[in-house]
XYZ file of C-alpha atoms in Angstrom:
671
model
C 28.135 11.735 0.981
C 26.361 13.906 -1.569
C 28.837 12.932 -4.301
C 28.288 9.263 -3.599
C 24.533 9.760 -3.632
C 24.675 11.666 -6.928
C 26.733 8.787 -8.350
C 24.190 6.254 -7.075
C 21.338 8.320 -8.534
C 23.132 8.486 -11.878
C 23.556 4.706 -11.903
C 19.859 4.257 -11.114
C 18.865 6.524 -13.991
C 21.190 4.728 -16.421
C 19.942 1.258 -15.459
C 16.249 2.118 -15.503
C 16.564 4.018 -18.776
C 17.867 0.792 -20.286
C 15.328 -1.638 -18.788
C 12.186 0.408 -18.023
C 9.879 1.558 -20.849
C 9.224 5.323 -20.877
C 11.387 5.898 -17.795
C 13.611 8.644 -19.235
C 10.820 10.984 -20.298
C 9.734 14.413 -19.125
C 6.286 13.099 -18.268
C 7.712 10.397 -15.999
C 10.021 12.926 -14.320
C 7.033 15.030 -13.332
C 5.149 11.895 -12.282
C 8.011 10.932 -9.951
C 7.881 14.454 -8.570
C 4.120 14.355 -8.035
C 4.168 10.992 -6.270
C 7.052 11.936 -3.945
C 5.876 15.367 -2.747
C 3.956 14.187 0.374
C 6.942 12.087 1.459
C 9.257 14.962 0.546
C 7.389 17.346 2.832
C 7.649 14.891 5.723
C 11.372 14.286 5.091
C 11.944 18.033 4.896
C 10.277 18.513 8.277
C 12.369 15.738 9.831
C 15.715 17.160 8.698
C 16.049 20.008 11.234
C 14.761 17.711 13.980
C 17.455 15.121 13.241
C 20.083 17.870 12.895
C 19.128 18.953 16.422
C 19.686 15.410 17.676
C 16.011 14.416 17.835
C 13.592 12.188 15.971
C 9.889 12.331 15.133
C 8.294 8.956 14.442
C 4.775 10.349 14.651
C 4.715 12.163 11.286
C 2.998 9.302 9.456
C 0.306 9.018 12.135
C -0.103 12.795 12.111
C -0.820 12.501 8.400
C -3.528 9.929 9.147
C -5.162 12.174 11.747
C -4.987 15.260 9.522
C -6.392 13.277 6.575
C -9.391 12.207 8.640
C -9.922 15.771 9.873
C -9.841 17.321 6.409
C -12.057 14.520 5.030
C -14.669 14.958 7.751
C -14.551 18.744 7.486
C -15.260 18.698 3.747
C -17.770 15.847 3.500
C -19.506 15.703 6.894
C -19.287 19.280 8.133
C -19.736 20.748 4.632
C -16.984 23.313 5.177
C -15.255 25.004 2.252
C -11.875 23.549 1.314
C -9.773 26.448 2.751
C -11.524 26.163 6.119
C -11.114 22.378 6.168
C -7.420 22.695 5.329
C -6.974 25.289 8.072
C -8.552 22.973 10.657
C -6.236 20.148 9.574
C -3.207 22.437 9.915
C -4.377 23.459 13.396
C -4.575 19.773 14.301
C -1.010 19.387 13.067
C 0.057 22.399 15.127
C -1.511 20.860 18.244
C 0.146 17.489 17.635
C 3.527 19.071 17.000
C 3.183 21.255 20.095
C 2.411 18.174 22.195
C 5.610 16.517 20.991
C 7.588 19.726 21.446
C 6.443 20.267 25.034
C 7.165 16.669 26.012
C 10.651 16.708 24.450
C 11.813 20.281 25.039
C 10.116 21.187 28.335
C 9.680 17.854 30.089
C 12.958 16.377 28.857
C 11.468 13.045 27.782
C 13.594 11.302 25.112
C 12.167 12.090 21.658
C 12.136 8.426 20.643
C 9.803 7.591 23.545
C 7.635 10.687 23.044
C 7.090 10.199 19.332
C 6.544 6.456 19.647
C 3.759 7.310 22.061
C 2.276 10.024 19.870
C 2.538 7.689 16.862
C 0.041 5.380 18.580
C -1.966 8.300 19.991
C -2.539 10.112 16.690
C -3.321 6.910 14.776
C -5.651 5.794 17.550
C -7.551 9.097 17.473
C -7.890 8.836 13.679
C -9.185 5.272 13.929
C -11.519 6.258 16.756
C -13.009 9.093 14.712
C -13.668 6.762 11.781
C -14.157 3.495 13.704
C -11.426 2.183 11.414
C -13.976 1.842 8.617
C -15.074 5.262 7.333
C -13.444 6.309 4.102
C -14.134 9.898 3.068
C -14.444 10.505 -0.666
C -16.486 12.523 -3.112
C -14.343 15.644 -2.711
C -14.975 18.702 -4.917
C -12.946 18.826 -8.151
C -11.282 22.079 -7.092
C -9.712 20.237 -4.154
C -8.659 17.194 -6.182
C -6.789 19.456 -8.600
C -4.262 20.083 -5.808
C -3.174 16.446 -5.925
C -4.114 15.320 -9.409
C -3.901 18.433 -11.566
C -1.107 19.737 -13.774
C -0.088 23.283 -14.616
C 0.242 23.634 -18.369
C -0.523 19.923 -18.703
C 2.913 18.977 -17.329
C 3.893 20.481 -13.967
C 2.135 18.957 -10.911
C -0.134 21.468 -9.193
C 1.349 20.740 -5.767
C 4.938 21.451 -6.873
C 4.731 25.231 -6.165
C 3.474 24.425 -2.641
C 6.461 22.129 -2.122
C 8.898 24.765 -3.378
C 7.467 27.407 -1.058
C 7.830 25.100 1.953
C 11.335 24.155 0.815
C 12.329 27.814 0.603
C 11.026 28.369 4.127
C 12.994 25.458 5.543
C 16.155 26.510 3.681
C 15.907 29.947 5.264
C 15.256 28.407 8.665
C 18.038 25.814 8.656
C 20.736 27.353 6.473
C 20.175 31.103 6.561
C 19.123 31.989 10.095
C 20.401 32.070 13.664
C 17.759 29.443 14.477
C 19.410 27.026 12.062
C 22.872 27.657 13.484
C 21.463 27.039 16.945
C 20.003 23.700 15.791
C 23.426 22.530 14.598
C 24.965 23.583 17.922
C 22.230 21.771 19.863
C 22.777 18.641 17.768
C 26.502 18.654 18.489
C 26.149 19.296 22.231
C 22.891 20.267 23.973
C 24.679 21.135 27.261
C 27.234 23.230 25.389
C 24.422 25.068 23.579
C 22.804 25.872 26.934
C 26.066 27.119 28.375
C 26.422 29.330 25.301
C 23.096 30.962 26.170
C 21.050 29.453 23.332
C 17.303 28.972 23.993
C 17.471 25.210 23.471
C 13.892 24.429 24.552
C 12.384 27.067 22.257
C 14.420 25.990 19.244
C 13.678 22.286 19.711
C 9.992 22.956 20.395
C 9.765 25.061 17.222
C 10.954 22.294 14.887
C 8.512 19.799 16.387
C 5.615 22.230 15.906
C 6.701 22.817 12.298
C 6.929 19.061 11.797
C 3.297 18.612 12.860
C 2.084 21.418 10.593
C 4.121 20.176 7.605
C 2.885 16.606 8.098
C -0.685 17.946 8.029
C 0.054 19.815 4.807
C 1.452 16.580 3.355
C -1.777 14.850 4.404
C -3.916 17.415 2.584
C -1.956 16.851 -0.631
C -2.030 13.080 -0.052
C -5.829 13.116 0.257
C -6.117 15.231 -2.896
C -3.880 12.769 -4.750
C -5.863 9.668 -3.814
C -9.315 11.243 -3.687
C -9.928 9.547 -0.353
C -9.207 10.121 3.341
C -8.949 7.293 5.836
C -7.209 6.683 9.124
C -4.308 4.659 7.692
C -3.075 7.534 5.504
C 0.682 7.984 5.785
C 1.371 4.519 7.177
C 5.113 3.839 6.929
C 5.973 7.394 5.882
C 7.977 8.006 9.066
C 10.423 5.224 8.211
C 10.744 6.213 4.563
C 11.315 9.833 5.571
C 14.017 8.884 8.070
C 15.645 6.790 5.330
C 15.669 9.765 2.925
C 17.124 12.047 5.611
C 19.898 9.644 6.674
C 20.609 8.638 3.084
C 21.105 12.339 2.334
C 23.952 12.555 4.844
C 22.211 13.902 7.940
C 23.798 12.315 11.005
C 21.327 10.429 13.142
C 23.399 11.619 16.130
C 22.745 15.271 15.249
C 24.941 18.213 14.347
C 25.333 17.499 10.646
C 23.117 17.492 7.573
C 21.502 19.628 4.890
C 18.150 19.917 3.188
C 19.881 19.487 -0.163
C 21.157 16.102 0.981
C 17.635 15.138 2.044
C 16.324 16.082 -1.404
C 18.996 13.903 -3.001
C 18.015 11.024 -0.727
C 14.368 11.544 -1.639
C 15.226 11.549 -5.354
C 17.184 8.312 -4.986
C 14.277 6.579 -3.227
C 11.589 7.898 -5.581
C 13.624 7.039 -8.685
C 14.283 3.521 -7.433
C 10.627 2.853 -6.664
C 9.415 4.298 -9.973
C 12.028 2.469 -12.026
C 11.239 -0.899 -10.462
C 7.530 -0.457 -11.173
C 8.126 0.524 -14.785
C 10.482 -2.427 -15.214
C 7.640 -4.681 -13.943
C 9.854 -6.033 -11.184
C 8.098 -7.107 -7.966
C 7.491 -4.440 -5.341
C 9.235 -6.555 -2.675
C 12.497 -5.754 -4.431
C 12.109 -2.085 -3.475
C 12.828 -2.637 0.209
C 15.841 -4.817 -0.495
C 17.420 -2.326 -2.883
C 16.649 0.671 -0.667
C 18.431 -1.120 2.165
C 21.353 -1.926 -0.120
C 21.550 1.677 -1.304
C 21.396 3.029 2.249
C 23.997 0.677 3.726
C 26.367 0.948 0.776
C 26.385 4.751 0.571
C 26.822 5.144 4.338
C 29.586 2.524 4.400
C 31.438 4.195 1.540
C 31.052 7.543 3.275
C 32.632 6.087 6.426
C 35.542 4.762 4.357
C 36.030 8.216 2.846
C 35.968 9.817 6.279
C 38.480 7.254 7.570
C 40.875 8.049 4.721
C 40.642 11.754 5.472
C 41.511 11.102 9.113
C 44.505 8.916 8.183
C 45.807 11.536 5.749
C 45.715 14.075 8.555
C 47.693 11.676 10.697
C 45.295 12.043 13.594
C 42.746 9.874 15.329
C 40.561 12.901 15.964
C 37.506 13.196 13.744
C 37.338 15.783 11.008
C 35.086 18.816 11.535
C 31.487 17.654 11.453
C 32.425 14.007 12.129
C 31.075 12.245 15.209
C 33.684 11.578 17.831
C 33.840 7.926 18.815
C 32.375 6.719 15.537
C 33.490 3.244 14.538
C 36.030 2.698 11.773
C 35.462 0.401 8.846
C 38.158 -1.382 6.891
C 38.044 -1.323 3.127
C 37.969 -5.122 3.028
C 34.957 -5.183 5.354
C 33.091 -2.692 3.193
C 33.982 -4.676 0.073
C 32.596 -7.884 1.563
C 29.472 -6.069 2.806
C 28.768 -4.402 -0.522
C 29.468 -7.621 -2.445
C 27.011 -9.532 -0.265
C 24.317 -6.878 -0.719
C 24.807 -6.639 -4.467
C 24.874 -10.435 -4.805
C 21.599 -10.698 -2.897
C 20.065 -7.959 -5.020
C 21.202 -9.669 -8.204
C 19.798 -13.031 -7.125
C 16.408 -11.497 -6.363
C 16.384 -9.488 -9.583
C 17.411 -12.436 -11.783
C 14.917 -14.728 -10.052
C 12.047 -12.325 -10.583
C 12.980 -11.668 -14.192
C 13.016 -15.435 -14.724
C 9.569 -15.727 -13.113
C 8.185 -13.017 -15.378
C 9.685 -14.666 -18.454
C 8.490 -18.115 -17.381
C 4.838 -17.219 -17.881
C 5.431 -16.232 -21.496
C 5.348 -18.782 -24.317
C 8.481 -19.181 -26.390
C 6.800 -20.142 -29.607
C 3.482 -19.715 -31.360
C 0.381 -18.842 -29.436
C -2.261 -21.442 -28.536
C -4.276 -21.204 -31.765
C -1.275 -21.842 -33.982
C -0.752 -18.326 -35.273
C 2.737 -16.842 -35.212
C 3.571 -14.503 -32.357
C 2.972 -10.856 -33.330
C 5.804 -8.355 -33.372
C 4.341 -6.498 -30.446
C 2.884 -8.672 -27.719
C -0.105 -7.620 -25.694
C 0.749 -6.542 -22.138
C -1.790 -7.104 -19.357
C -0.953 -5.665 -15.932
C -2.878 -7.461 -13.202
C -3.038 -6.379 -9.561
C -4.300 -8.315 -6.514
C -5.352 -6.665 -3.271
C -2.408 -8.236 -1.438
C 0.223 -10.418 -3.085
C 0.815 -12.754 -0.161
C -2.823 -13.695 0.376
C -3.292 -17.404 -0.552
C -6.505 -16.472 -2.345
C -4.630 -14.235 -4.786
C -1.713 -16.675 -5.100
C -4.264 -19.147 -6.436
C -5.717 -16.516 -8.790
C -2.234 -15.843 -10.147
C -1.806 -19.477 -11.193
C -4.900 -19.202 -13.388
C -3.786 -15.847 -14.797
C -0.407 -17.289 -15.782
C -2.110 -20.294 -17.396
C -4.225 -17.993 -19.579
C -1.216 -15.814 -20.426
C 0.663 -18.864 -21.729
C -2.317 -19.982 -23.817
C -2.853 -16.561 -25.357
C 0.786 -15.553 -25.779
C 0.457 -12.288 -23.862
C 2.872 -10.639 -21.452
C 1.479 -10.712 -17.922
C 2.677 -8.275 -15.271
C 1.546 -9.431 -11.817
C 2.249 -6.994 -9.013
C 0.526 -5.377 -6.069
C 0.923 -4.296 -2.450
C 2.203 -6.833 0.056
C -0.628 -5.804 2.393
C -3.975 -4.037 2.019
C -2.845 -0.576 0.895
C -5.017 1.504 -1.470
C -2.257 4.113 -1.854
C 0.171 1.502 -3.214
C -2.495 0.299 -5.634
C -2.827 3.848 -6.983
C 0.937 4.229 -7.334
C 1.212 1.002 -9.315
C -1.596 2.025 -11.658
C 0.164 5.358 -12.243
C 3.361 3.531 -13.178
C 1.481 1.229 -15.554
C -0.050 4.272 -17.216
C 3.443 5.655 -17.755
C 4.629 2.272 -19.062
C 1.674 2.322 -21.500
C 0.462 -1.233 -20.944
C -2.503 -2.405 -22.999
C -4.793 -3.576 -20.182
C -4.913 -2.842 -16.451
C -6.865 -5.295 -14.267
C -7.257 -4.429 -10.573
C -8.751 -6.263 -7.606
C -9.966 -3.093 -5.933
C -9.262 -2.544 -2.245
C -10.892 0.883 -2.027
C -13.573 1.746 -4.572
C -13.538 5.526 -4.274
C -9.779 5.807 -3.911
C -8.759 3.984 -7.073
C -11.547 5.084 -9.408
C -9.910 8.443 -10.159
C -6.642 6.940 -11.364
C -8.478 4.243 -13.342
C -10.400 6.977 -15.157
C -7.037 8.552 -15.978
C -5.895 5.231 -17.468
C -8.998 5.083 -19.661
C -8.395 8.650 -20.822
C -4.896 7.572 -21.928
C -6.379 4.822 -24.096
C -5.673 1.907 -21.732
C -8.359 -0.740 -21.314
C -9.421 -1.204 -17.679
C -10.859 -4.265 -15.972
C -11.691 -4.813 -12.333
C -11.878 -8.277 -10.793
C -12.769 -9.748 -7.408
C -13.953 -6.282 -6.237
C -15.298 -3.465 -8.376
C -14.514 0.228 -8.857
C -17.032 2.853 -9.936
C -18.669 1.662 -13.188
C -17.437 4.662 -15.190
C -13.839 3.955 -14.103
C -13.581 0.553 -15.853
C -14.736 -1.193 -18.999
C -15.865 -4.465 -17.389
C -15.923 -6.111 -13.975
C -14.911 -9.786 -13.874
C -17.289 -10.922 -11.148
C -16.647 -14.247 -9.418
C -20.338 -14.422 -8.441
C -23.080 -11.913 -7.804
C -22.877 -10.264 -4.364
C -26.432 -11.363 -3.626
C -25.656 -14.945 -4.593
C -22.608 -15.021 -2.310
C -24.519 -13.483 0.584
C -27.490 -15.793 0.211
C -25.291 -18.897 0.061
C -23.481 -17.863 3.261
C -26.669 -16.850 5.085
C -28.628 -19.948 4.119
C -25.793 -22.222 5.202
C -25.402 -20.375 8.513
C -29.119 -20.588 9.247
C -29.140 -24.309 8.420
C -26.266 -25.040 10.801
C -27.835 -22.903 13.566
C -31.246 -24.489 13.250
C -32.804 -21.178 12.195
C -32.170 -19.401 15.510
C -29.326 -17.897 17.562
C -26.435 -15.417 17.428
C -23.494 -15.349 15.030
C -20.536 -13.064 14.275
C -18.756 -12.066 11.088
C -14.975 -11.814 10.763
C -14.361 -9.760 7.631
C -11.191 -8.584 5.890
C -10.840 -4.809 5.919
C -13.774 -2.765 7.154
C -13.392 -0.560 4.062
C -13.374 -3.430 1.520
C -16.169 -2.558 -0.912
C -17.021 -6.119 -1.973
C -17.157 -7.472 1.584
C -19.324 -4.567 2.717
C -21.674 -5.289 -0.186
C -21.865 -8.956 0.813
C -22.688 -7.984 4.403
C -25.438 -5.638 3.222
C -27.072 -8.537 1.357
C -26.521 -10.848 4.353
C -28.469 -8.432 6.568
C -31.177 -8.190 3.903
C -31.446 -11.978 3.689
C -31.626 -12.287 7.486
C -34.427 -9.753 7.673
C -36.430 -11.423 4.913
C -35.937 -15.114 5.688
C -34.384 -15.650 9.118
C -35.742 -13.202 11.713
C -34.535 -15.384 14.618
C -30.904 -15.395 13.454
C -29.017 -12.382 14.822
C -25.728 -10.852 13.678
C -24.155 -9.576 16.932
C -20.831 -8.105 15.742
C -18.510 -7.611 12.764
C -14.761 -7.761 13.443
C -11.935 -6.899 10.994
C -9.018 -9.233 10.288
C -7.245 -7.048 7.695
C -6.854 -10.263 5.663
C -4.413 -11.557 8.269
C -4.789 -15.050 9.730
C -3.260 -14.175 13.101
C -5.496 -11.144 13.541
C -8.538 -13.250 12.637
C -7.461 -15.686 15.361
C -7.243 -12.876 17.945
C -10.526 -11.271 16.883
C -12.333 -14.607 17.082
C -10.950 -15.199 20.571
C -12.365 -11.828 21.580
C -15.757 -12.619 20.059
C -15.953 -15.943 21.907
C -15.267 -14.207 25.226
C -17.435 -11.113 24.747
C -20.351 -12.916 23.061
C -20.553 -16.362 24.702
C -23.954 -16.963 23.104
C -22.473 -17.032 19.585
C -23.236 -20.292 17.801
C -21.402 -19.614 14.517
C -18.465 -17.611 13.150
C -18.805 -16.519 9.521
C -15.421 -15.488 8.102
C -15.574 -13.741 4.721
C -11.862 -13.375 3.994
C -9.644 -16.248 2.824
C -7.072 -16.090 5.677
C -9.803 -15.379 8.246
C -11.462 -18.800 7.998
C -8.478 -20.888 9.207
C -7.657 -18.146 11.740
C -11.166 -18.265 13.192
C -11.167 -22.070 13.102
C -7.942 -22.254 15.098
C -9.395 -19.924 17.751
C -12.531 -22.061 18.045
C -10.455 -25.253 18.203
C -8.143 -23.928 20.925
C -11.115 -22.649 22.932
C -12.652 -26.121 22.843
C -15.976 -24.636 21.695
C -17.435 -27.650 19.931
C -20.811 -25.904 20.020
C -19.576 -23.155 17.673
C -19.594 -23.739 13.906
C -17.243 -22.000 11.451
C -18.064 -21.260 7.817
C -16.769 -18.726 5.335
C -15.231 -17.695 2.050
C -11.793 -19.233 1.675
C -9.616 -21.695 -0.221
C -10.163 -25.432 0.203
C -6.486 -26.365 0.560
C -5.822 -24.172 3.608
C -8.997 -25.370 5.332
C -8.988 -29.122 4.687
C -7.478 -30.017 8.101
C -10.150 -27.996 9.912
C -12.964 -29.358 7.731
C -11.925 -32.976 8.332
C -11.556 -32.227 12.063
C -15.130 -30.932 12.151
C -14.135 -27.376 13.194
C -15.052 -25.808 9.828
C -18.367 -27.061 8.483
C -18.554 -25.352 5.088
C -16.205 -23.398 2.832
C -18.051 -21.244 0.307
C -16.085 -20.041 -2.694
C -15.697 -20.098 -6.441
C -12.767 -21.539 -8.353
C -10.119 -18.871 -7.731
C -7.790 -20.210 -10.389
C -10.613 -19.836 -12.908
C -11.118 -16.232 -11.767
C -7.531 -15.325 -12.647
C -7.804 -17.274 -15.889
C -11.004 -15.490 -16.910
C -9.564 -12.049 -16.120
C -6.645 -12.504 -18.518
C -8.948 -13.905 -21.224
C -11.277 -10.936 -20.811
C -8.343 -8.507 -20.978
C -7.070 -10.089 -24.184
C -10.480 -9.915 -25.874
C -11.070 -6.376 -24.617
C -7.792 -5.183 -26.146
C -8.538 -7.117 -29.331
C -11.921 -5.450 -29.766
C -14.059 -8.594 -29.509
C -15.303 -7.782 -25.991
C -17.560 -4.759 -26.388
C -20.378 -3.141 -24.442
C -23.027 -4.783 -26.632
C -21.894 -8.415 -26.245
C -23.855 -10.802 -24.024
C -21.351 -13.633 -23.663
C -17.618 -14.285 -23.779
C -15.769 -17.395 -24.929
C -13.178 -17.908 -22.194
C -11.001 -20.800 -23.340
C -11.474 -23.948 -21.254
C -14.276 -22.216 -19.286
C -16.447 -22.061 -22.377
C -19.118 -19.407 -22.894
C -19.838 -17.173 -19.883
C -22.548 -14.570 -19.418
C -21.857 -10.838 -19.708
C -24.481 -8.878 -17.803
C -24.603 -5.067 -17.527
C -20.841 -4.591 -17.732
C -20.079 -7.650 -15.584
C -18.576 -10.940 -16.714
C -20.020 -13.613 -14.414
C -17.798 -16.570 -13.521
C -20.620 -18.639 -12.007
C -22.438 -19.696 -8.876
C -20.554 -20.149 -5.566
C -19.352 -23.617 -4.554
C -20.196 -25.178 -1.177
C -17.304 -27.356 -0.018
C -17.859 -29.691 2.930
C -16.168 -32.794 4.352
C -17.952 -34.831 1.666
C -16.465 -33.048 -1.366
C -13.602 -30.746 -0.337
C -10.881 -33.247 -1.293
C -11.995 -33.027 -4.916
C -10.837 -29.399 -5.098
C -7.152 -28.535 -5.289
C -6.525 -24.788 -5.134
């Protein structure tokens, strides 16, 4: 298995060296290492558990709980960093001990135990923060652990990783405990009959898993400069993938830490290479699946050949008895299908990237320069209809200006993924980075790093810290948005009554700023209008539907639902429609096209927004002028193509006033 994985890793390196700028450099090698250390620690902790025939699906949630603990200890409790880290490690010890007792002493299947603790740990973390608190503002000495470099090259956390690796190597490969774990993985009853302390050995690896996950969380928080309850989301699945990809049998009894490291390298290299090649992030999951299935299938073929050469149906030493056999023809068909699918996706996405670039002269008639400007633009979530509309405008501007546009971002609201993409764009050395910020504190550190490397930085839709960007492309002032929403709500409610807000993420900086101005406007102008609750939708239409149903049941006096996330408006409208609550109005910030049926049906009264296509268009125009030197701190207006002259005010480029779309005019807007 390890030979196949080394071959696959070599192929990855060769391909990405050819297609990804600055991939095969020492700086990028250390960047891959830095980004993969938290996941590597979790995968390392899982290896002895899987060798012993167990599983721990709670490691990602344990990271979230430990992140919240260390964040609260440093910022709220004002403890020194070593004390805060110690408390987080104790929390990890307690969580690991809980899993260990349930699995080793009570005999509950590890899958059931860790599925339960996955929900338990994440629930505790969300309860401590109410799902909204984001700890930031950590001391520089702590941030060095995740963001610093020794000698300007080597990541500061690498020595920590190597120390933990050495400890696990001694445990699994150089001790009687490790030999016992292999015996337990092969046959737990046989290990008991041999006099091995099975419960103690199994309990030990679960305790170590909790502690190591907490250590990974501390480094994770130092990397991002923020601590919130969703830290480590999805890490359990990625870690299991690295472990299994490295040759550790999911049935137990076989595997090595060196194989896990190879699996980790293959995953990290694939993710980094795809980002540097400006290929969409969705491709990562497809190719990881292809890599995993192909290497395991080829390994099974190799094992089958060994068995046939021996002339026996019995498995070779270390093979699992009763394992299925795979014919070469079946593997060939499987691999061909996977590679064909991968190729189709890759070619399609390359075509999409090329399609936004002009083939001839740029819009003003000048010949295309030898080196084209590259603008990397990131939405909060790629699948959100709001940002799909913004992309259309961005691509329009890119064609007019003759610039290369990279459009990529997380598929869901994930500040960590935003940071990782910015890091890859820094390595790629793009000219401009433009980010729709999901978490202000979390991304500001890496944006400052981009500026230090000479890359121009814009924010759009939602802002970072002012010193972390050059300009903010602002769709409308927060106060203007809030006042438009509040005034419209008060008009529909007759100046009195209760209403509820369905927001996107509770940590979204721009939405929180809007709500602050909404409360201010209520206090100043509408004292008889009361905001009774704020519910999160996480920018998901179905969750907005469920949250609105809850609001209608818990607060029957509500006369209006104000949704301030694009998918939340139709979600809330559907809940109101199904409930038959004709006495409840729905308004909010959203796109006209996805709300027209509800507006014409009288469920949604008003959609408040700006022209989202123009927002994407303006961002690319601003990026081009910023890189060209015509957009400077002293300018007071910008000429943005078909949008004409727009105001620049205190580092913000203002798109314009919000639009109010009702049944009377909504059909005149198409975006």
